[in-house]
Short mmCIF file of C-alpha atoms in Angstrom, two decimals:
data_model
loop_
_atom_site.label_atom_id
_atom_site.label_comp_id
_atom_site.label_asym_id
_atom_site.label_seq_id
_atom_site.Cartn_x
_atom_site.Cartn_y
_atom_site.Cartn_z
CA MET A 1 0.00 0.00 0.00
CA VAL A 2 1.34 3.41 -1.01
CA CYS A 3 1.98 5.71 1.95
CA ASP A 4 0.48 9.19 2.14
CA VAL A 5 3.97 10.70 2.13
CA CYS A 6 4.77 8.93 -1.14
CA LEU A 7 1.55 10.16 -2.72
CA TRP A 8 2.41 13.68 -1.61
CA PHE A 9 5.91 13.23 -3.02
CA ASN A 10 4.56 12.15 -6.42
CA PHE A 11 2.24 15.15 -6.52
CA ARG A 12 5.01 17.49 -5.41
CA ALA A 13 7.52 15.98 -7.84
CA SER A 14 5.12 16.31 -10.74
CA ALA A 15 4.48 19.95 -9.90
CA ALA A 16 8.20 20.58 -9.50
CA ALA A 17 8.94 18.93 -12.85
CA GLN A 18 6.82 21.59 -14.50
CA THR A 19 8.83 24.42 -12.97
CA MET A 20 12.38 23.13 -12.41
CA TRP A 21 13.65 23.87 -15.91
CA THR A 22 14.14 26.86 -18.19
CA ALA A 23 13.68 27.31 -21.93
CA ASP A 24 17.43 27.81 -22.37
CA GLU A 25 18.16 24.56 -20.50
CA ILE A 26 15.83 22.66 -22.82
CA ALA A 27 17.35 24.26 -25.94
CA ARG A 28 20.94 23.68 -24.76
CA LEU A 29 20.20 20.03 -23.97
CA CYS A 30 18.75 19.49 -27.46
CA TYR A 31 21.61 21.29 -29.22
CA GLU A 32 24.16 19.24 -27.28
CA HIS A 33 22.33 16.01 -28.08
CA TYR A 34 22.30 16.96 -31.77
CA GLY A 35 26.04 17.61 -31.72
CA LEU A 36 27.08 14.56 -29.72
CA ARG A 37 24.57 11.80 -30.49
CA LEU A 38 23.69 12.38 -34.14
CA PRO A 39 26.22 11.36 -36.82
CA LYS A 40 27.57 13.54 -39.59
CA GLN A 41 25.43 11.65 -42.09
CA GLY A 42 22.25 13.60 -42.77
CA LYS A 43 23.50 16.87 -41.31
CA PRO A 44 23.82 20.01 -43.45
CA GLU A 45 26.91 20.54 -45.57
CA PRO A 46 28.93 23.25 -43.75
CA ASN A 47 28.43 26.81 -44.99
CA ARG A 48 26.10 25.70 -47.77
CA GLU A 49 23.07 24.04 -46.15
CA TRP A 50 20.80 24.63 -43.14
CA THR A 51 18.16 22.56 -41.37
CA LEU A 52 15.57 22.64 -38.59
CA LEU A 53 15.69 20.69 -35.33
CA ALA A 54 12.94 19.34 -33.06
CA ALA A 55 12.96 17.01 -30.07
CA MET A 56 10.92 15.52 -27.26
CA VAL A 57 12.41 15.92 -23.76
CA LYS A 58 11.35 13.79 -20.80
CA ILE A 59 11.28 15.56 -17.44
CA GLN A 60 11.23 13.54 -14.22
CA PRO A 61 12.27 13.89 -10.57
CA ALA A 62 15.90 13.09 -9.87
CA ALA A 63 16.42 9.44 -8.95
CA ASP A 64 18.08 10.19 -5.59
CA GLN A 65 15.09 12.04 -4.11
CA ALA A 66 13.87 9.96 -1.23
CA CYS A 67 10.20 9.41 -0.55
CA ASN A 68 10.74 10.26 3.11
CA SER A 69 12.12 13.75 2.40
CA PRO A 70 9.10 15.83 1.38
CA ASP A 71 10.79 19.09 2.42
CA LYS A 72 13.92 18.58 0.36
CA PRO A 73 14.13 20.96 -2.67
CA ALA A 74 12.95 19.08 -5.74
CA GLN A 75 15.41 18.41 -8.58
CA VAL A 76 14.59 17.04 -12.02
CA THR A 77 16.43 15.17 -14.73
CA LYS A 78 15.98 16.06 -18.40
CA GLU A 79 16.48 13.51 -21.15
CA VAL A 80 16.02 13.75 -24.92
CA VAL A 81 13.93 10.73 -25.91
CA SER A 82 13.38 11.57 -29.59
CA MET A 83 14.83 13.98 -32.10
CA GLY A 84 14.23 14.95 -35.71
CA THR A 85 15.72 17.22 -38.35
CA GLY A 86 14.34 18.10 -41.76
CA THR A 87 12.71 20.72 -43.97
CA LYS A 88 11.03 18.76 -46.78
CA CYS A 89 7.82 16.93 -47.61
CA ILE A 90 6.79 14.99 -50.71
CA GLY A 91 4.14 15.96 -53.26
CA GLN A 92 0.87 14.11 -53.79
CA SER A 93 2.18 12.34 -56.88
CA LYS A 94 4.91 10.63 -54.84
CA MET A 95 2.61 9.27 -52.12
CA ARG A 96 2.40 5.48 -51.87
CA LYS A 97 -0.42 3.19 -50.76
CA SER A 98 2.05 0.76 -49.18
CA GLY A 99 2.81 3.10 -46.26
CA ASP A 100 6.56 2.82 -46.82
CA ILE A 101 7.37 6.48 -47.57
CA LEU A 102 7.55 9.48 -45.25
CA ASN A 103 5.10 12.05 -46.59
CA ASP A 104 6.21 14.78 -44.20
CA SER A 105 9.84 15.21 -43.17
CA HIS A 106 9.68 18.53 -41.35
CA ALA A 107 11.69 18.31 -38.13
CA GLU A 108 8.64 18.54 -35.84
CA ILE A 109 6.96 15.61 -37.57
CA ILE A 110 10.11 13.48 -37.62
CA ALA A 111 10.57 14.12 -33.88
CA ARG A 112 6.98 13.13 -33.14
CA ARG A 113 7.13 9.92 -35.18
CA SER A 114 10.44 9.12 -33.46
CA PHE A 115 8.62 9.69 -30.16
CA GLN A 116 5.96 7.15 -31.17
CA ARG A 117 8.75 4.65 -31.76
CA TYR A 118 10.04 5.40 -28.26
CA LEU A 119 6.55 4.93 -26.79
CA LEU A 120 6.21 1.55 -28.52
CA HIS A 121 9.48 0.43 -26.94
CA GLN A 122 8.31 1.62 -23.53
CA LEU A 123 5.05 -0.33 -23.92
CA HIS A 124 7.12 -3.43 -24.74
CA LEU A 125 8.95 -2.91 -21.43
CA ALA A 126 5.67 -2.43 -19.56
CA ALA A 127 4.11 -5.55 -21.08
CA ALA A 128 7.21 -7.52 -20.05
CA LEU A 129 6.74 -6.11 -16.51
CA LYS A 130 10.07 -4.30 -16.60
CA GLU A 131 10.33 -1.71 -13.82
CA ASP A 132 12.14 0.89 -15.90
CA SER A 133 9.17 1.60 -18.20
CA ILE A 134 7.56 5.04 -18.24
CA PHE A 135 4.16 3.30 -18.01
CA VAL A 136 2.27 1.81 -15.08
CA PRO A 137 -0.89 -0.36 -15.20
CA GLY A 138 -4.15 1.47 -15.79
CA THR A 139 -7.50 0.68 -14.19
CA ARG A 140 -8.83 -1.34 -17.14
CA ARG A 141 -7.59 -4.60 -18.64
CA GLY A 142 -4.72 -4.25 -21.07
CA LEU A 143 -4.36 -0.50 -20.61
CA TRP A 144 -1.42 1.53 -19.35
CA LYS A 145 -0.92 5.10 -18.27
CA LEU A 146 2.04 7.43 -17.96
CA ARG A 147 3.80 7.52 -14.60
CA PRO A 148 2.36 10.52 -12.71
CA ASP A 149 5.77 12.09 -12.03
CA LEU A 150 6.74 12.31 -15.74
CA LEU A 151 6.03 14.95 -18.33
CA PHE A 152 7.20 15.80 -21.84
CA VAL A 153 8.43 19.08 -23.32
CA PHE A 154 8.50 19.58 -27.08
CA PHE A 155 11.35 21.64 -28.52
CA SER A 156 11.65 23.19 -31.97
CA SER A 157 14.50 25.39 -33.17
CA HIS A 158 12.04 27.54 -35.13
CA THR A 159 8.37 28.49 -34.95
CA PRO A 160 6.18 25.83 -36.61
CA CYS A 161 5.28 26.54 -40.23
CA GLY A 162 1.76 27.79 -40.85
CA ASP A 163 -0.31 29.94 -38.52
CA ALA A 164 2.29 30.24 -35.72
CA SER A 165 4.75 31.79 -38.19
CA ILE A 166 2.45 34.66 -39.19
CA ILE A 167 4.10 37.19 -36.92
CA PRO A 168 3.67 40.97 -36.93
CA MET A 169 6.61 43.05 -38.06
CA LEU A 170 6.94 46.46 -36.44
CA GLU A 171 8.00 49.69 -38.11
CA PHE A 172 11.44 49.73 -36.47
CA GLU A 173 12.25 46.15 -37.55
CA ASP A 174 13.83 44.98 -40.79
CA GLN A 175 11.35 43.88 -43.45
CA PRO A 176 10.79 40.11 -43.68
CA CYS A 177 10.68 40.03 -47.48
CA CYS A 178 10.28 42.28 -50.45
CA PRO A 179 7.00 44.23 -50.36
CA VAL A 180 4.11 43.21 -52.57
CA SER A 181 3.28 46.07 -54.94
CA ARG A 182 -0.11 47.72 -54.62
CA ASN A 183 -1.19 46.91 -58.16
CA TRP A 184 0.03 43.32 -58.06
CA ALA A 185 -3.45 41.83 -57.59
CA ASN A 186 -4.64 43.75 -60.67
CA ASN A 187 -2.03 42.11 -62.89
CA PRO A 188 -3.93 40.59 -65.86
CA SER A 189 -1.93 37.36 -65.74
CA VAL A 190 -2.84 36.89 -62.10
CA LYS A 191 -6.53 37.59 -62.73
CA ALA A 192 -6.59 35.19 -65.66
CA SER A 193 -5.09 32.34 -63.67
CA GLY A 194 -7.15 33.05 -60.57
CA ASN A 195 -4.02 32.35 -58.56
CA LEU A 196 -3.45 35.01 -55.95
CA GLU A 197 -0.51 33.21 -54.42
CA ALA A 198 1.97 32.45 -57.17
CA PRO A 199 3.24 35.51 -59.07
CA GLU A 200 6.87 34.97 -59.99
CA ASP A 201 8.17 38.00 -58.08
CA LYS A 202 6.44 37.02 -54.87
CA ARG A 203 7.58 33.43 -55.17
CA LYS A 204 11.18 34.62 -55.38
CA CYS A 205 10.67 36.69 -52.26
CA GLU A 206 9.18 33.83 -50.21
CA ASP A 207 11.42 31.08 -51.60
CA PRO A 208 13.96 30.32 -48.86
CA ASP A 209 16.40 29.22 -51.58
CA SER A 210 16.13 32.50 -53.47
CA SER A 211 19.24 34.65 -53.64
CA VAL A 212 17.21 37.72 -52.66
CA THR A 213 15.76 36.23 -49.52
CA LYS A 214 16.63 36.62 -45.86
CA LYS A 215 20.23 37.81 -45.86
CA MET A 216 21.36 38.04 -42.27
CA ARG A 217 23.55 40.42 -40.34
CA LEU A 218 24.82 40.80 -36.81
CA GLU A 219 23.88 43.94 -34.91
CA PRO A 220 26.59 45.65 -32.80
CA GLY A 221 26.56 44.14 -29.35
CA THR A 222 24.60 41.09 -30.46
CA PRO A 223 25.67 37.85 -28.74
CA ASP A 224 27.70 35.54 -30.93
CA GLY A 225 25.55 33.47 -33.23
CA VAL A 226 22.38 35.50 -32.69
CA ALA A 227 21.23 37.12 -35.91
CA HIS A 228 18.61 39.71 -36.78
CA HIS A 229 16.64 39.56 -40.01
CA GLN A 230 17.43 41.82 -42.91
CA SER A 231 15.75 41.26 -46.27
CA PHE A 232 16.34 42.75 -49.67
CA GLY A 233 13.63 43.12 -52.27
CA ASN A 234 14.06 42.10 -55.89
CA GLN A 235 14.56 45.55 -57.35
CA GLU A 236 14.96 44.27 -60.91
CA SER A 237 11.50 42.74 -61.03
CA SER A 238 9.81 45.54 -59.11
CA PRO A 239 11.40 48.84 -60.17
CA ASP A 240 9.49 50.96 -57.69
CA PRO A 241 8.38 48.81 -54.75
CA PRO A 242 6.35 50.88 -52.29
CA SER A 243 7.34 51.02 -48.65
CA VAL A 244 5.11 48.74 -46.61
CA SER A 245 4.71 51.48 -44.03
CA ARG A 246 2.72 53.50 -46.60
CA CYS A 247 0.13 50.78 -47.14
CA ASN A 248 -3.41 51.94 -46.34
CA LEU A 249 -5.00 49.14 -44.31
CA THR A 250 -8.46 49.14 -42.79
CA THR A 251 -9.01 48.68 -39.08
CA GLU A 252 -10.54 45.27 -39.74
CA GLU A 253 -7.57 44.13 -41.82
CA LEU A 254 -5.10 45.09 -39.12
CA ALA A 255 -7.18 43.89 -36.18
CA THR A 256 -5.74 40.39 -36.14
CA VAL A 257 -2.10 41.43 -36.20
CA THR A 258 -2.10 44.69 -34.25
CA GLY A 259 -3.37 42.81 -31.23
CA MET A 260 -0.02 41.02 -31.17
CA ALA A 261 2.10 44.19 -31.21
CA PRO A 262 3.44 46.00 -28.15
CA SER A 263 1.28 48.92 -27.13
CA GLY A 264 1.84 51.91 -29.41
CA ALA A 265 4.02 50.02 -31.92
CA LYS A 266 3.04 50.24 -35.58
CA VAL A 267 2.60 46.99 -37.48
CA VAL A 268 3.80 47.48 -41.05
CA ASP A 269 4.09 43.91 -42.30
CA VAL A 270 4.05 40.28 -41.21
CA TYR A 271 6.55 37.46 -41.42
CA ARG A 272 5.19 35.28 -44.19
CA THR A 273 4.56 31.56 -44.17
CA GLY A 274 4.93 29.47 -47.30
CA ALA A 275 2.09 27.19 -46.15
CA LYS A 276 -0.98 27.63 -48.35
CA CYS A 277 -4.59 27.77 -47.19
CA VAL A 278 -6.43 24.46 -47.63
CA PRO A 279 -9.37 24.27 -50.03
CA GLY A 280 -12.51 25.33 -48.22
CA GLU A 281 -10.81 27.97 -46.09
CA ALA A 282 -11.33 31.70 -46.69
CA GLY A 283 -7.83 32.22 -48.09
CA ASP A 284 -5.24 34.96 -47.82
CA SER A 285 -5.96 38.40 -49.20
CA GLY A 286 -2.50 38.84 -50.72
CA LYS A 287 -2.75 42.55 -49.95
CA PRO A 288 0.41 44.54 -49.28
CA GLY A 289 1.88 44.66 -45.81
CA ALA A 290 0.26 43.43 -42.61
CA ALA A 291 -3.00 42.31 -44.25
CA TYR A 292 -1.22 39.85 -46.58
CA HIS A 293 -2.20 36.78 -44.53
CA GLN A 294 -5.40 35.86 -42.78
CA VAL A 295 -4.61 34.28 -39.43
CA GLY A 296 -6.16 31.25 -37.75
CA LEU A 297 -6.61 29.21 -40.94
CA LEU A 298 -5.68 25.62 -41.70
CA ARG A 299 -2.76 25.45 -44.10
CA VAL A 300 -0.97 22.85 -46.19
CA LYS A 301 2.78 22.68 -46.68
CA PRO A 302 4.04 23.95 -50.04
CA GLY A 303 5.55 21.67 -52.65
CA ARG A 304 7.92 22.21 -55.56
CA GLY A 305 5.32 22.30 -58.32
CA ASP A 306 3.54 19.25 -56.85
CA ARG A 307 0.97 20.12 -54.19
CA THR A 308 1.38 18.24 -50.91
CA SER A 309 -1.25 16.73 -48.64
CA SER A 310 0.73 17.52 -45.48
CA MET A 311 -0.92 19.91 -43.06
CA SER A 312 1.27 22.64 -41.56
CA CYS A 313 3.23 21.96 -38.38
CA SER A 314 1.14 24.60 -36.57
CA ASP A 315 -2.01 22.65 -37.41
CA LYS A 316 -0.52 19.31 -36.40
CA LEU A 317 0.72 20.65 -33.06
CA ALA A 318 -2.76 22.06 -32.39
CA ARG A 319 -4.22 18.63 -33.14
CA TRP A 320 -1.74 16.91 -30.80
CA ASN A 321 -2.81 19.34 -28.10
CA VAL A 322 -6.31 17.81 -28.21
CA LEU A 323 -5.71 14.21 -29.31
CA GLY A 324 -2.26 13.59 -27.81
CA CYS A 325 1.05 12.74 -29.47
CA GLN A 326 0.63 8.96 -29.43
CA GLY A 327 -1.70 8.64 -32.45
CA ALA A 328 -4.62 6.26 -32.96
CA LEU A 329 -2.72 2.94 -32.90
CA LEU A 330 -1.07 3.41 -29.50
CA MET A 331 -4.32 4.65 -28.00
CA HIS A 332 -5.41 0.99 -27.98
CA PHE A 333 -2.97 0.41 -25.11
CA LEU A 334 -3.32 3.71 -23.25
CA GLU A 335 -5.88 4.83 -20.70
CA GLU A 336 -5.15 8.48 -21.44
CA PRO A 337 -3.49 10.36 -24.32
CA ILE A 338 0.15 11.44 -24.01
CA TYR A 339 0.04 15.23 -23.93
CA LEU A 340 2.78 17.83 -24.10
CA SER A 341 3.26 19.87 -20.94
CA ALA A 342 5.21 22.60 -22.72
CA VAL A 343 6.52 23.77 -26.08
CA VAL A 344 9.88 25.57 -26.28
CA ILE A 345 10.99 27.45 -29.39
CA GLY A 346 14.59 28.39 -30.19
CA LYS A 347 15.91 31.81 -31.13
CA CYS A 348 14.04 33.02 -34.25
CA PRO A 349 11.32 35.50 -35.25
CA TYR A 350 8.68 34.81 -32.62
CA SER A 351 5.35 36.00 -31.25
CA GLN A 352 3.92 34.59 -28.04
CA GLU A 353 0.41 35.57 -29.13
CA ALA A 354 0.79 33.93 -32.54
CA MET A 355 2.01 30.71 -30.92
CA GLN A 356 -0.88 30.65 -28.47
CA ARG A 357 -3.40 31.40 -31.19
CA ALA A 358 -2.07 28.67 -33.48
CA LEU A 359 -1.51 25.92 -30.90
CA THR A 360 -4.32 26.44 -28.39
CA GLY A 361 -6.57 29.38 -29.29
CA ARG A 362 -8.18 27.75 -32.33
CA CYS A 363 -9.34 24.77 -30.25
CA HIS A 364 -10.29 26.59 -27.04
CA ASN A 365 -14.04 25.97 -27.35
CA ILE A 366 -13.94 22.28 -28.30
CA SER A 367 -16.48 20.36 -26.20
CA ALA A 368 -18.04 16.90 -25.89
CA LEU A 369 -14.70 15.08 -25.98
CA PRO A 370 -14.61 11.47 -24.73
CA LYS A 371 -13.24 10.64 -21.32
CA GLY A 372 -9.51 11.28 -20.97
CA PHE A 373 -9.34 13.79 -23.84
CA ALA A 374 -9.21 17.53 -23.23
CA VAL A 375 -7.87 20.71 -24.81
CA GLN A 376 -4.56 21.31 -23.05
CA GLU A 377 -3.28 24.62 -21.69
CA VAL A 378 0.23 23.91 -22.90
CA LYS A 379 3.02 26.14 -21.61
CA ILE A 380 4.77 28.00 -24.46
CA GLN A 381 8.19 29.61 -24.05
CA GLN A 382 11.07 30.86 -26.19
CA SER A 383 14.75 30.28 -25.63
CA GLY A 384 17.36 32.89 -26.40
CA LEU A 385 19.72 30.27 -27.88
CA LEU A 386 20.16 29.98 -31.64
CA PHE A 387 20.52 26.61 -33.38
CA GLU A 388 23.98 26.57 -34.97
CA GLN A 389 22.74 24.98 -38.19
CA SER A 390 19.66 27.13 -38.61
CA ARG A 391 19.40 29.31 -41.71
CA CYS A 392 20.08 32.43 -39.62
CA ALA A 393 23.26 31.06 -38.02
CA VAL A 394 24.70 29.57 -41.22
CA GLN A 395 24.04 32.77 -43.16
CA VAL A 396 26.00 34.79 -40.59
CA LYS A 397 28.93 32.36 -40.68
CA ARG A 398 29.20 32.26 -44.45
CA ALA A 399 28.76 36.04 -44.88
CA ASP A 400 28.94 36.62 -48.62
CA GLY A 401 30.37 33.23 -49.46
CA PRO A 402 29.97 31.74 -52.94
CA GLY A 403 26.90 29.82 -54.02
CA ARG A 404 23.39 29.69 -52.63
CA LEU A 405 22.38 28.76 -49.11
CA VAL A 406 19.94 25.86 -49.45
CA PRO A 407 17.93 23.65 -47.07
CA CYS A 408 19.44 20.25 -46.32
CA GLY A 409 17.69 17.53 -48.29
CA ALA A 410 18.10 14.84 -45.62
CA ALA A 411 16.09 14.18 -42.48
CA ILE A 412 17.45 12.50 -39.34
CA SER A 413 15.33 10.51 -36.89
CA TRP A 414 16.65 9.46 -33.50
CA SER A 415 14.77 7.52 -30.81
CA ALA A 416 15.80 6.42 -27.33
CA VAL A 417 15.52 2.72 -28.21
CA PRO A 418 18.20 0.03 -27.85
CA GLU A 419 18.17 -1.24 -31.45
CA GLN A 420 19.01 0.97 -34.43
CA PRO A 421 18.01 4.31 -32.89
CA LEU A 422 19.06 6.29 -35.97
CA ASP A 423 17.28 6.67 -39.27
CA VAL A 424 18.46 9.00 -42.06
CA THR A 425 16.15 9.60 -44.99
CA ALA A 426 15.92 11.69 -48.17
CA ASN A 427 12.78 12.08 -50.28
CA GLY A 428 10.91 9.88 -47.82
CA PHE A 429 13.18 6.82 -48.08
CA PRO A 430 16.40 5.80 -46.32
CA GLN A 431 19.25 7.87 -47.72
CA GLY A 432 20.95 6.10 -50.63
CA THR A 433 17.86 4.13 -51.70
CA THR A 434 17.76 3.58 -55.46
CA LYS A 435 14.64 3.32 -57.62
CA LYS A 436 15.26 -0.40 -58.02
CA GLY A 437 15.59 -0.86 -54.27
CA ILE A 438 12.41 0.94 -53.26
CA GLN A 439 10.38 -2.28 -52.96
CA SER A 440 12.81 -3.92 -50.55
CA LEU A 441 12.42 -4.04 -46.77
CA GLN A 442 15.67 -2.11 -46.43
CA ALA A 443 14.04 0.81 -48.25
CA ARG A 444 11.73 1.62 -45.37
CA SER A 445 12.27 4.26 -42.76
CA ARG A 446 11.89 2.90 -39.24
CA ILE A 447 9.33 5.62 -38.58
CA SER A 448 7.26 5.07 -41.74
CA LYS A 449 3.61 4.10 -41.25
CA VAL A 450 4.19 0.49 -42.26
CA GLU A 451 7.20 0.04 -39.94
CA LEU A 452 5.48 1.62 -36.93
CA PHE A 453 2.50 -0.65 -37.69
CA ARG A 454 4.82 -3.68 -37.73
CA SER A 455 6.22 -2.61 -34.34
CA PHE A 456 2.66 -2.29 -33.04
CA GLN A 457 1.80 -5.79 -34.31
CA LYS A 458 4.97 -7.15 -32.71
CA LEU A 459 3.92 -5.62 -29.39
CA LEU A 460 0.46 -7.14 -29.73
CA SER A 461 1.84 -10.61 -30.48
CA SER A 462 4.03 -10.45 -27.35
CA ILE A 463 0.93 -10.14 -25.14
CA SER A 464 -1.36 -13.08 -24.45
CA GLU A 465 -4.79 -12.55 -26.01
CA ASP A 466 -6.61 -12.70 -22.67
CA LYS A 467 -4.70 -9.55 -21.65
CA TRP A 468 -5.52 -7.58 -24.78
CA PRO A 469 -7.48 -4.35 -24.32
CA ASP A 470 -11.21 -4.51 -25.12
CA SER A 471 -10.84 -2.37 -28.24
CA LEU A 472 -8.77 -5.12 -29.88
CA ARG A 473 -11.09 -7.99 -28.88
CA VAL A 474 -14.30 -6.82 -30.56
CA ARG A 475 -13.54 -8.21 -34.03
CA LYS A 476 -10.66 -9.50 -36.10
CA LEU A 477 -8.61 -6.60 -37.43
CA GLU A 478 -6.19 -6.83 -40.33
CA THR A 479 -5.33 -3.57 -42.08
CA TYR A 480 -3.69 -0.43 -40.75
CA GLN A 481 -6.95 1.44 -41.41
CA GLU A 482 -9.01 -1.10 -39.45
CA TYR A 483 -6.74 -0.86 -36.42
CA LYS A 484 -6.88 2.94 -36.50
CA GLU A 485 -10.68 2.99 -36.80
CA ALA A 486 -11.04 0.52 -33.92
CA ALA A 487 -9.50 3.06 -31.51
CA SER A 488 -13.02 4.36 -30.88
CA ALA A 489 -12.32 6.98 -28.21
CA TYR A 490 -9.54 8.52 -30.29
CA GLN A 491 -11.72 8.57 -33.41
CA GLU A 492 -14.58 10.15 -31.46
CA ALA A 493 -12.25 12.89 -30.22
CA TRP A 494 -10.87 13.44 -33.73
CA SER A 495 -14.39 13.66 -35.13
CA ALA A 496 -15.35 16.29 -32.52
CA LEU A 497 -12.23 18.32 -33.34
CA ARG A 498 -12.98 18.28 -37.06
CA LYS A 499 -16.63 19.20 -36.63
CA GLN A 500 -15.98 22.05 -34.21
CA ALA A 501 -12.70 23.55 -35.41
CA PHE A 502 -10.83 21.78 -38.24
CA GLY A 503 -13.52 20.93 -40.75
CA SER A 504 -11.29 21.59 -43.78
CA TRP A 505 -8.49 19.28 -42.60
CA ILE A 506 -7.05 17.35 -45.56
CA ARG A 507 -7.34 13.62 -44.98
CA ASN A 508 -5.68 11.00 -47.13
CA PRO A 509 -8.11 8.62 -48.87
CA PRO A 510 -8.66 5.29 -47.01
CA ASP A 511 -6.93 3.32 -49.78
CA TYR A 512 -3.62 4.77 -48.59
CA HIS A 513 -4.12 2.92 -45.29
CA GLN A 514 -5.12 -0.55 -46.49
CA PHE A 515 -1.72 -2.19 -46.06
CA LYS A 516 -1.32 -5.08 -43.60
#
């Protein structure tokens, strides 16, 4: 029987774990892990490439804290349990029905899928009754729950793409990109195509690979490695670009962004996101300056001429904040979803209000969720530490070096698992995979849908059928889609979220989930 002092300790330790760390400590831990634990393979080519970094950090009370010392100051240990790098995602034409390709290789998504691999390993430990698992038995047969003294913090070196990256730019700041001319929307070629988001000049301005985009400089007195944005417009294609500060915007158009500015500061523009509004949403105005974007919308990640089906990282993080990070499959074994306690962002253009709007504000009024599910009040903080292989940092180091600065084409996955923790991919497959080798088992990322499904099936086969959770005993399940649909509580929560907030969410057709 657990003593009252121990119960008080667990409560106190859990509360302490939420406060006994700083954003800089989380960022430093992740940067050190990236430098020491990840190999050179898959990392950016020095002075030519950049990448993004994301990770999941486990926070728990220090092991040496005794249960009989409730007055002793609480200490916590911090451990990176998954990590991801990457900037790419594949277009719709490259998607595969076999589940063996990574559709989305942005760092945040790689880190989360790596975290699911870690959770599967921890469930294996729990099922084998190993004491070092993060899970303890739940109240219902076959179900587990997270130890009460543990929590998870999500780290990203940059604000998530999509809504969280639509950040107001004030009059005294450098412009984020070349201004959009007043008469751009009246251009006959734009009107004829009906495309308000793809004029050539604007694409050059937003393209992170463009030579006119996002040159960086160090301000006097700026700490080493911390850069401020300075952008240069394409003067050749726009001979007389107007100053954004002269744009005449209505009160309504500015209302969404001026609310994020310090009192009295003038918002003249916004940092732009390359993520496009999904079909069915209102869409961006494309107007000059601060009214260019409409905030709060669902967005899809851009592709190189081939539209993607991958929702923005802002949208996915908002979804995880309601449904948990474990996904539908693992919910079969869990009594409660695995939620993030905090999100920490590295040094980059940042708005606390934009982050809160994107990650929690859009789902604030969701109701009628099944038991165990709830909209989380996740803690959001920014670190003052810059990722050394971010675009900002690399641009400063290379100064005016030859060639273009380009995003790294590879993605790295790392999980805190004993066997083959690393996975390096490019274009959705393990790096080095040839066209001939795509059908082989070696041409599968360990965090692809089909491989995570195989790990799930392996976990299930290690447990005697009389100890299976009820959700897996109702009927015989075979395909990936059938197993996902059988997680009834998760699907009910997802349905409520779509109906009440994310009705335009792009979902892949069921035939992409029919593999076994």
